[in-house]
Steps between C-alpha positions, in 0.01 A plus 500: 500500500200347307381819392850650384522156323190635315561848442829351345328210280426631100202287387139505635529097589834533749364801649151337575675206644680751735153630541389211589781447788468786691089396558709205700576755747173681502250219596766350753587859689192568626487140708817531591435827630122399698716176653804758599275724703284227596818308674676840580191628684439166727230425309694152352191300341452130679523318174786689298523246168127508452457895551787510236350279279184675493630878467701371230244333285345779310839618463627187272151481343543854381884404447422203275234751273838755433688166427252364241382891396562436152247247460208715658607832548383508824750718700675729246302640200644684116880481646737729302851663482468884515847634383660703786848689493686281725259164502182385267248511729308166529112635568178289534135569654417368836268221507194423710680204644768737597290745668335166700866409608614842577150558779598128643881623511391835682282356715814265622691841520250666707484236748849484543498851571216454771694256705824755473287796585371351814828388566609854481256584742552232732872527510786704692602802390904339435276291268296715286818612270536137396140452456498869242772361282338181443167673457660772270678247315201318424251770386736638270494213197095514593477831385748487199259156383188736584654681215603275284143390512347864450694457217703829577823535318825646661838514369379318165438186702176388502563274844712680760434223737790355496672789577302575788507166612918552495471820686244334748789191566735786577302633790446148625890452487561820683211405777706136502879651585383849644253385735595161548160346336462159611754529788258484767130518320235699687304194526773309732527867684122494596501101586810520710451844704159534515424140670764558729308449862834649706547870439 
């Protein structure tokens, strides 16, 4: 929604406050995402706020240098509109402090998709469907901000994350209803049937 709300916008200063919106989502996902598979893998850390609170921190520090960009230029560098024949195109060079966020971010990312993998391994096979989708779901939006960052242009649109990151929620819908996601979590399969001491 954020990004159509840019595409949409006319002037360089709405569409960089859209702009700035949609990095909401980016620092935030990737937590979200490392605490999901953490908790959805039986691997629920002893001391939830604090682990939180921690993996969150370099995401508001880096969210409070897009807030107050203007005055250093920090995160977003020689921001223009590029005329386009549906939308001007709002374009701007990557920043070091970007690049710093984005290994942090991954890093988050590919731990989340350690705990899932093992998971995957570790699980049933009536279990492994649900585990794909979420898996598939998730690596999608990595690779379309892989090239967003590459700075690899498709469809005139310089970011196709957020399309990707749509598509992605799709296939974690369909793993939700289809396969009955969180019905009965692999996690609560292994703790229930496999300490079972009567056969």
């Amino acid at each position: 929604l954020v990004y159509i709300l840019e595409l949409v916008s006319s002037t360089l200063e709405v569409k960089l406050f859209w702009d700035d919106m949609q990095w909401v989502g980016t620092a935030v996902a990737p937590v979200a995402t490392l605490m999901f598979a953490l908790i959805f893998s039986g691997h629920k850390p002893a001391r939830l706020r604090r682990t939180w609170a921690l993996l969150l921190l370099p995401s508001v520090i880096f969210l409070l240098l897009v807030a107050t960009n203007t005055w250093h230029g920090l995160t977003r560098a020689n921001a223009m509109l590029v005329p386009g024949e549906r939308f001007s195109l709002l374009v701007y060079d990557f920043t070091p402090a970007v690049y710093a966020a984005a290994i942090y971010l991954y890093a988050l990312m590919l731990a989340a998709f350690y705990f899932l993998a093992r998971l995957f391994i570790n699980s049933q096979r009536i279990f492994r469907s649900q585990i794909t989708a979420v898996f598939l779901g998730l690596l999608i939006p990595v690779i379309g901000s892989i090239v967003a960052l590459a700075d690899i242009t498709l469809a005139e649109q310089r970011d196709m994350t957020p399309l990707t990151f749509a598509i992605g929620n799709l296939i974690v819908a369909w793993g939700l209803f289809r396969h009955r996601l969180f019905d009965v979590a692999p996690v609560a399969w292994e703790t229930v049937v496999t300490n079972l001491q009567d056969a």
